[in-house]
Amino acid sequence: MPRQAPTIILTEEEASSLKATANSRAAEFRQVERARIILACAAGKQNKQVAKELGVTIPTVGKWRKRFAEERLPGLRDSERTGKPPTYGPEFRDRLFDLMDKEPPDGMARWDCPTLAQQLGGSTHAVWRLLRKEGIYLHRSRSWCISTDPEFATKAANIVGLYLNPPLNALVLSVDEKPSIQAIERETGFIETRDKKVYRGYKSTYKRHGTLNLFAALNVATGHVHTEITEKKKREDFQVFLASVINELPDDKEVHVILDNYCTHKKNDEWLKKNYKNRVHFHFTPTSASWLNQIEIWFGILSRKALNGASFADKDSLTAAIQAYTARYNKKPVPFKWRKREVRGSQLRNTI
């Protein structure tokens, strides 16, 4: 006696879901095909007729008709398969991380993918994929600086307070020096490589023409920068520079100066008392935290805009370049906005 195919009767919800899948352009083709088979079967068509209309085999129609009759819509999904066991599973991951905690082989300063793979007896690509998945980049490096100042919180709060809420009838200056700026002369220009890409090129050989020191004072409220270029950076040079800045400010304003802990910034109490009495106040950043001083931001901008990649035939041309950029910057100065939500002694997690 021939076997009889199960009769398919759809609920409104099932019919609606199958029609949406059958007409979908985003669903997988196998899901669309199965939905069309069940809809055709529900219309009372025989397996042979459905197979002919949809271009599939009769056993395929019979398989999905039976699966739907027994399991309804969930039966149209693929069954879970065990598949091939992973070659590089959790055990390989654990071995990799344990190995990375150990010292690299003799003659190597750090681990790399080929060496890790060799030690583990695995594939270099497997190690690379796993490291990338975990967000580990062996070829990248960053330095870190941890402030051990026992008064870090107090000093940092004082500096940030001057930025966010300066005292009434007072001016805040961010002051520091950029020492040993080299006057380097070398050929530069744009070059085209073999792959037709254009880069900024620098000749490998160069001439040194000495170094200069740059003092700078940033008016935190206006963004204006006052600079002075010197041959030396002694305490006397610092005092002369700071006096030139203060003397240009209104006499009725208190002046709060933010400084790092460089030696020339210290031991100026007698000089301040003699020349400015109680008008000028020094505020020092915590040790190893000069990044709290906003003038460091401007030094970074100066380096990117006017110094990096430039060529200077002598110290005079270096001086002219710094002065020209400072004048350009001061045409439209903009104060920096303090955006850090949290200030800590360490800017990176210490994993040592």
Coordinates of N, CA and C in Angstrom, one line a residue, residues 146-309:
I146 N 53.5 56.7 35.6 CA 52.7 56.6 36.8 C 53.2 57.6 37.9
S147 N 52.3 58.5 38.3 CA 52.7 59.5 39.3 C 52.6 58.8 40.7
T148 N 53.8 58.9 41.4 CA 53.8 58.4 42.7 C 53.7 59.5 43.8
D149 N 53.3 60.7 43.3 CA 53.2 61.8 44.2 C 52.1 61.5 45.3
P150 N 52.5 61.5 46.6 CA 51.5 61.2 47.6 C 50.4 62.3 47.7
E151 N 50.7 63.5 47.1 CA 49.7 64.6 47.1 C 49.1 64.7 45.7
F152 N 49.1 63.6 44.9 CA 48.6 63.7 43.5 C 47.2 64.3 43.4
A153 N 46.3 63.8 44.2 CA 44.9 64.2 44.1 C 44.7 65.7 44.4
T154 N 45.4 66.1 45.5 CA 45.3 67.5 45.9 C 45.8 68.5 44.8
K155 N 47.0 68.1 44.3 CA 47.7 69.0 43.3 C 46.9 69.0 42.0
A156 N 46.4 67.8 41.6 CA 45.7 67.7 40.3 C 44.4 68.5 40.4
A157 N 43.7 68.4 41.6 CA 42.5 69.1 41.8 C 42.7 70.6 41.7
N158 N 43.8 71.0 42.3 CA 44.2 72.5 42.2 C 44.4 73.0 40.8
I159 N 45.1 72.2 40.0 CA 45.4 72.6 38.6 C 44.0 72.6 37.8
V160 N 43.3 71.5 37.9 CA 42.0 71.4 37.2 C 41.1 72.5 37.6
G161 N 41.1 72.8 38.9 CA 40.2 73.9 39.4 C 40.6 75.3 38.8
L162 N 41.9 75.5 38.5 CA 42.3 76.8 37.9 C 41.7 76.8 36.5
Y163 N 41.6 75.7 35.8 CA 41.1 75.6 34.4 C 39.6 75.9 34.4
L164 N 38.9 75.2 35.3 CA 37.4 75.2 35.3 C 36.8 76.3 36.0
N165 N 37.5 76.8 37.1 CA 36.9 77.8 37.9 C 38.0 78.7 38.4
P166 N 38.6 79.5 37.6 CA 39.8 80.4 38.0 C 39.3 81.4 39.1
P167 N 40.2 81.9 39.9 CA 39.9 82.9 40.9 C 39.4 84.2 40.3
L168 N 38.5 84.9 41.0 CA 38.0 86.2 40.5 C 39.2 87.2 40.4
N169 N 39.1 88.1 39.4 CA 40.1 89.1 39.2 C 41.5 88.6 39.1
A170 N 41.6 87.5 38.4 CA 43.0 86.8 38.3 C 43.1 86.2 36.9
L171 N 44.4 86.1 36.5 CA 44.7 85.5 35.2 C 45.5 84.2 35.5
V172 N 45.3 83.2 34.7 CA 46.0 81.9 34.8 C 46.9 81.7 33.6
L173 N 48.1 81.4 33.9 CA 49.1 81.2 32.8 C 49.6 79.7 32.9
S174 N 49.7 79.1 31.8 CA 50.3 77.7 31.7 C 51.7 77.9 31.1
V175 N 52.7 77.6 31.8 CA 54.1 78.0 31.4 C 55.0 76.7 31.4
D176 N 55.9 76.7 30.5 CA 56.9 75.6 30.4 C 57.9 76.0 29.3
E177 N 58.9 75.1 29.2 CA 59.9 75.3 28.1 C 60.0 74.0 27.3
K178 N 60.3 74.2 26.0 CA 60.6 73.1 25.1 C 62.1 73.1 24.8
P179 N 62.9 72.3 25.4 CA 64.3 72.4 25.3 C 64.9 71.7 24.1
S180 N 66.1 72.0 23.7 CA 66.8 71.3 22.7 C 66.1 71.0 21.4
I181 N 65.5 72.1 20.9 CA 64.9 72.0 19.6 C 66.0 72.0 18.5
Q182 N 66.1 71.0 17.7 CA 67.2 70.9 16.8 C 67.0 71.6 15.5
A183 N 68.0 72.3 15.0 CA 67.9 72.9 13.7 C 68.6 71.9 12.7
I184 N 67.8 71.1 12.1 CA 68.2 70.1 11.2 C 68.0 70.4 9.8
E185 N 69.0 70.3 9.0 CA 68.9 70.6 7.5 C 68.9 69.3 6.7
R186 N 67.9 69.0 6.0 CA 67.9 67.8 5.1 C 66.9 68.0 4.0
E187 N 67.1 67.3 2.9 CA 66.2 67.5 1.7 C 64.9 66.7 2.0
T188 N 63.8 67.4 1.7 CA 62.4 66.8 1.8 C 61.6 67.0 0.6
G189 N 60.6 66.3 0.4 CA 59.7 66.4 -0.8 C 58.8 65.3 -0.9
F190 N 57.9 65.3 -1.9 CA 57.0 64.2 -2.2 C 57.7 63.2 -3.1
I191 N 57.5 61.9 -2.8 CA 58.1 60.9 -3.7 C 57.0 59.8 -4.0
E192 N 57.2 59.2 -5.2 CA 56.3 58.2 -5.7 C 57.0 56.9 -5.6
T193 N 56.3 55.9 -5.0 CA 56.9 54.6 -4.8 C 56.5 53.7 -6.0
R194 N 57.0 52.5 -6.0 CA 56.8 51.5 -7.1 C 55.3 51.2 -7.2
D195 N 54.6 51.2 -6.1 CA 53.1 50.9 -6.2 C 52.3 52.1 -6.5
K196 N 52.9 53.2 -7.0 CA 52.3 54.4 -7.5 C 51.6 55.2 -6.4
K197 N 52.1 55.0 -5.1 CA 51.6 55.8 -4.0 C 52.6 56.9 -3.7
V198 N 52.0 58.1 -3.3 CA 52.9 59.2 -3.0 C 53.0 59.5 -1.5
Y199 N 54.2 59.6 -1.1 CA 54.5 59.9 0.4 C 55.3 61.1 0.5
R200 N 55.4 61.6 1.8 CA 56.3 62.6 2.1 C 57.7 62.0 2.4
G201 N 58.7 62.4 1.7 CA 60.0 61.8 1.7 C 61.0 62.6 2.4
Y202 N 62.0 62.0 3.1 CA 63.1 62.7 3.8 C 64.4 62.0 3.5
K203 N 65.4 62.8 3.1 CA 66.7 62.2 2.9 C 67.2 61.6 4.2
S204 N 67.9 60.5 4.1 CA 68.4 59.8 5.3 C 69.5 60.6 6.0
T205 N 70.3 61.3 5.2 CA 71.4 62.1 5.8 C 71.0 63.5 6.0
Y206 N 71.5 64.1 7.1 CA 71.2 65.5 7.4 C 72.3 66.2 8.1
K207 N 72.2 67.5 8.3 CA 73.2 68.3 9.0 C 72.6 68.9 10.2
R208 N 73.3 68.9 11.3 CA 72.9 69.6 12.6 C 73.5 70.9 12.7
H209 N 72.6 71.9 13.0 CA 73.1 73.3 13.2 C 72.9 73.8 14.6
G210 N 72.9 72.9 15.6 CA 72.7 73.4 17.0 C 71.3 73.3 17.4
T211 N 71.1 73.7 18.7 CA 69.7 73.6 19.3 C 69.3 74.9 19.9
L212 N 68.0 75.1 20.1 CA 67.5 76.3 20.8 C 66.5 75.8 21.9
N213 N 66.3 76.7 22.8 CA 65.3 76.5 23.9 C 64.1 77.5 23.7
L214 N 62.9 77.0 23.9 CA 61.7 77.8 23.7 C 60.9 77.9 25.0
F215 N 60.8 79.1 25.5 CA 59.9 79.3 26.7 C 58.5 79.7 26.1
A216 N 57.5 79.3 26.7 CA 56.1 79.6 26.3 C 55.2 79.7 27.5
A217 N 54.3 80.7 27.3 CA 53.3 80.9 28.4 C 51.9 81.1 27.7
L218 N 51.0 80.2 28.1 CA 49.6 80.2 27.5 C 48.7 80.9 28.5
N219 N 48.0 81.9 27.9 CA 46.9 82.5 28.7 C 45.7 81.6 28.6
V220 N 45.4 80.9 29.7 CA 44.4 79.9 29.7 C 43.0 80.4 29.3
A221 N 42.7 81.7 29.6 CA 41.4 82.3 29.3 C 41.2 82.6 27.9
T222 N 42.3 83.1 27.2 CA 42.2 83.6 25.9 C 42.8 82.7 24.8
G223 N 43.8 81.8 25.2 CA 44.5 81.0 24.3 C 45.7 81.6 23.7
H224 N 45.9 82.9 24.0 CA 47.1 83.6 23.5 C 48.4 83.0 24.1
V225 N 49.4 82.9 23.2 CA 50.7 82.3 23.6 C 51.8 83.3 23.5
H226 N 52.6 83.5 24.6 CA 53.7 84.3 24.6 C 55.0 83.4 24.5
T227 N 55.9 83.7 23.6 CA 57.1 82.8 23.5 C 58.4 83.7 23.5
E228 N 59.4 83.0 23.9 CA 60.8 83.6 23.8 C 61.8 82.5 23.6
I229 N 62.6 82.7 22.6 CA 63.6 81.7 22.2 C 65.0 82.1 22.8
T230 N 65.6 81.2 23.5 CA 66.9 81.4 24.1 C 67.9 80.3 23.8
E231 N 69.1 80.6 24.0 CA 70.2 79.6 23.9 C 70.3 78.7 25.1
K232 N 69.9 79.2 26.2 CA 70.0 78.4 27.5 C 68.6 78.3 28.1
K233 N 68.6 77.5 29.2 CA 67.3 77.4 29.9 C 67.6 77.4 31.4
K234 N 68.5 78.3 31.8 CA 68.8 78.4 33.3 C 67.7 79.1 34.0
R235 N 67.8 79.1 35.3 CA 66.8 79.8 36.2 C 66.7 81.2 35.8
E236 N 67.8 81.9 35.6 CA 67.8 83.3 35.2 C 67.1 83.6 33.9
D237 N 67.2 82.7 33.0 CA 66.5 82.8 31.7 C 65.0 82.6 31.9
F238 N 64.6 81.7 32.8 CA 63.2 81.5 33.1 C 62.6 82.8 33.7
Q239 N 63.4 83.3 34.7 CA 62.9 84.5 35.4 C 62.7 85.7 34.4
V240 N 63.7 85.9 33.5 CA 63.6 87.0 32.6 C 62.4 86.8 31.7
F241 N 62.2 85.6 31.2 CA 61.0 85.3 30.3 C 59.7 85.6 31.1
L242 N 59.6 85.0 32.3 CA 58.3 85.2 33.0 C 58.1 86.6 33.4
A243 N 59.1 87.4 33.7 CA 58.9 88.8 34.0 C 58.4 89.6 32.8
S244 N 58.9 89.2 31.6 CA 58.4 89.9 30.3 C 57.0 89.6 30.1
V245 N 56.5 88.4 30.5 CA 55.1 88.1 30.3 C 54.2 88.8 31.3
I246 N 54.6 88.8 32.6 CA 53.9 89.4 33.7 C 53.8 90.9 33.5
N247 N 54.9 91.5 33.0 CA 54.9 93.0 32.9 C 53.9 93.4 31.8
E248 N 53.5 92.6 30.9 CA 52.5 92.9 29.9 C 51.0 92.8 30.4
L249 N 50.9 92.2 31.6 CA 49.5 92.0 32.1 C 49.1 93.2 33.0
P250 N 47.8 93.4 33.2 CA 47.3 94.5 34.0 C 47.8 94.4 35.4
D251 N 48.2 95.5 36.0 CA 48.8 95.5 37.4 C 47.8 95.1 38.4
D252 N 46.5 95.3 38.2 CA 45.5 95.0 39.2 C 45.0 93.5 39.2
K253 N 45.7 92.7 38.4 CA 45.3 91.3 38.3 C 46.3 90.4 39.0
E254 N 45.7 89.4 39.8 CA 46.6 88.4 40.3 C 47.0 87.4 39.2
V255 N 48.1 86.8 39.3 CA 48.6 85.9 38.3 C 48.9 84.5 38.9
H256 N 48.2 83.5 38.4 CA 48.5 82.2 38.9 C 49.2 81.4 37.7
V257 N 50.3 80.9 38.0 CA 51.2 80.3 37.0 C 51.3 78.8 37.3
I258 N 50.9 78.0 36.3 CA 50.9 76.5 36.3 C 52.3 76.1 35.8
L259 N 53.0 75.3 36.5 CA 54.3 74.8 36.1 C 54.5 73.3 36.5
D260 N 55.5 72.7 35.8 CA 55.8 71.3 36.2 C 57.0 71.4 37.2
N261 N 57.6 70.3 37.5 CA 58.6 70.3 38.6 C 60.0 70.4 38.2
Y262 N 60.2 71.0 37.0 CA 61.6 71.2 36.5 C 62.4 72.1 37.4
C263 N 63.7 71.8 37.5 CA 64.5 72.5 38.6 C 64.5 74.0 38.4
T264 N 64.4 74.6 37.2 CA 64.5 76.0 37.1 C 63.2 76.7 37.5
H265 N 62.1 75.9 37.7 CA 60.9 76.4 38.2 C 60.8 76.5 39.7
K266 N 61.7 75.8 40.4 CA 61.8 75.8 41.8 C 62.7 76.9 42.4
K267 N 62.7 77.1 43.6 CA 63.6 78.1 44.3 C 63.5 79.5 43.8
N268 N 62.3 79.9 43.4 CA 62.1 81.3 42.9 C 61.3 82.1 43.9
D269 N 61.1 81.6 45.2 CA 60.3 82.3 46.1 C 60.8 83.7 46.4
E270 N 62.1 83.9 46.6 CA 62.7 85.2 46.9 C 62.5 86.1 45.8
W271 N 62.7 85.6 44.6 CA 62.6 86.5 43.4 C 61.1 86.9 43.3
L272 N 60.2 86.1 43.5 CA 58.8 86.4 43.4 C 58.4 87.5 44.5
K273 N 58.9 87.2 45.7 CA 58.6 88.1 46.8 C 59.1 89.5 46.6
K274 N 60.4 89.6 46.0 CA 61.0 90.8 45.8 C 60.4 91.6 44.7
N275 N 59.9 91.0 43.6 CA 59.4 91.7 42.4 C 57.9 91.8 42.4
Y276 N 57.2 90.8 43.0 CA 55.8 90.8 42.8 C 55.0 90.6 44.1
K277 N 55.7 90.6 45.2 CA 55.1 90.4 46.5 C 54.1 89.2 46.5
N278 N 52.8 89.5 46.7 CA 51.9 88.4 46.8 C 51.0 88.4 45.5
R279 N 51.4 89.0 44.5 CA 50.6 89.1 43.3 C 50.7 87.8 42.4
V280 N 51.8 87.2 42.4 CA 52.1 86.0 41.5 C 52.2 84.8 42.3
H281 N 51.4 83.7 41.9 CA 51.4 82.5 42.7 C 51.8 81.3 41.7
F282 N 52.7 80.5 42.2 CA 53.1 79.3 41.4 C 52.3 78.1 41.9
H283 N 51.8 77.3 40.9 CA 51.1 76.0 41.2 C 51.8 74.9 40.4
F284 N 52.3 73.9 41.1 CA 53.1 72.9 40.5 C 52.2 71.6 40.3
T285 N 52.4 71.0 39.1 CA 51.7 69.8 38.8 C 52.3 68.7 39.6
P286 N 51.5 67.6 39.8 CA 52.1 66.4 40.6 C 53.3 65.9 39.8
T287 N 54.2 65.2 40.5 CA 55.4 64.7 39.9 C 55.0 63.7 38.8
S288 N 55.7 63.7 37.7 CA 55.4 62.7 36.6 C 54.0 63.0 36.0
A289 N 53.5 64.2 36.1 CA 52.2 64.5 35.5 C 52.2 65.8 34.8
S290 N 53.2 66.1 34.1 CA 53.3 67.4 33.4 C 52.2 67.5 32.3
W291 N 51.6 66.4 32.0 CA 50.5 66.4 31.0 C 49.3 67.2 31.5
L292 N 49.3 67.5 32.8 CA 48.2 68.4 33.3 C 48.4 69.8 32.9
N293 N 49.6 70.1 32.4 CA 49.9 71.5 32.0 C 49.5 71.7 30.6
Q294 N 48.5 72.7 30.3 CA 48.0 72.8 29.0 C 49.0 73.3 27.9
I295 N 50.0 74.0 28.3 CA 51.0 74.4 27.4 C 51.6 73.2 26.6
E296 N 51.6 72.1 27.2 CA 52.1 70.9 26.5 C 51.3 70.6 25.3
I297 N 50.0 70.9 25.3 CA 49.2 70.7 24.1 C 49.7 71.6 23.0
W298 N 50.0 72.8 23.4 CA 50.4 73.8 22.3 C 51.8 73.4 21.8
F299 N 52.7 72.9 22.6 CA 53.9 72.4 22.1 C 53.7 71.3 21.1
G300 N 52.8 70.4 21.4 CA 52.5 69.3 20.4 C 52.0 69.9 19.1
I301 N 51.1 70.9 19.1 CA 50.6 71.5 17.9 C 51.8 72.2 17.1
L302 N 52.6 72.9 17.9 CA 53.8 73.5 17.2 C 54.6 72.5 16.5
S303 N 54.9 71.4 17.2 CA 55.8 70.4 16.5 C 55.2 69.8 15.3
R304 N 53.9 69.5 15.3 CA 53.2 69.0 14.1 C 53.1 70.0 13.0
K305 N 52.8 71.2 13.3 CA 52.6 72.2 12.3 C 53.8 72.9 11.7
A306 N 54.9 73.1 12.5 CA 56.0 73.9 12.1 C 57.3 73.2 12.2
L307 N 57.5 72.1 12.9 CA 58.8 71.6 13.1 C 59.0 70.2 12.5
N308 N 58.1 69.3 12.7 CA 58.3 68.0 12.1 C 58.4 68.0 10.6
G309 N 59.4 67.4 10.1 CA 59.6 67.3 8.7 C 60.2 68.5 8.0

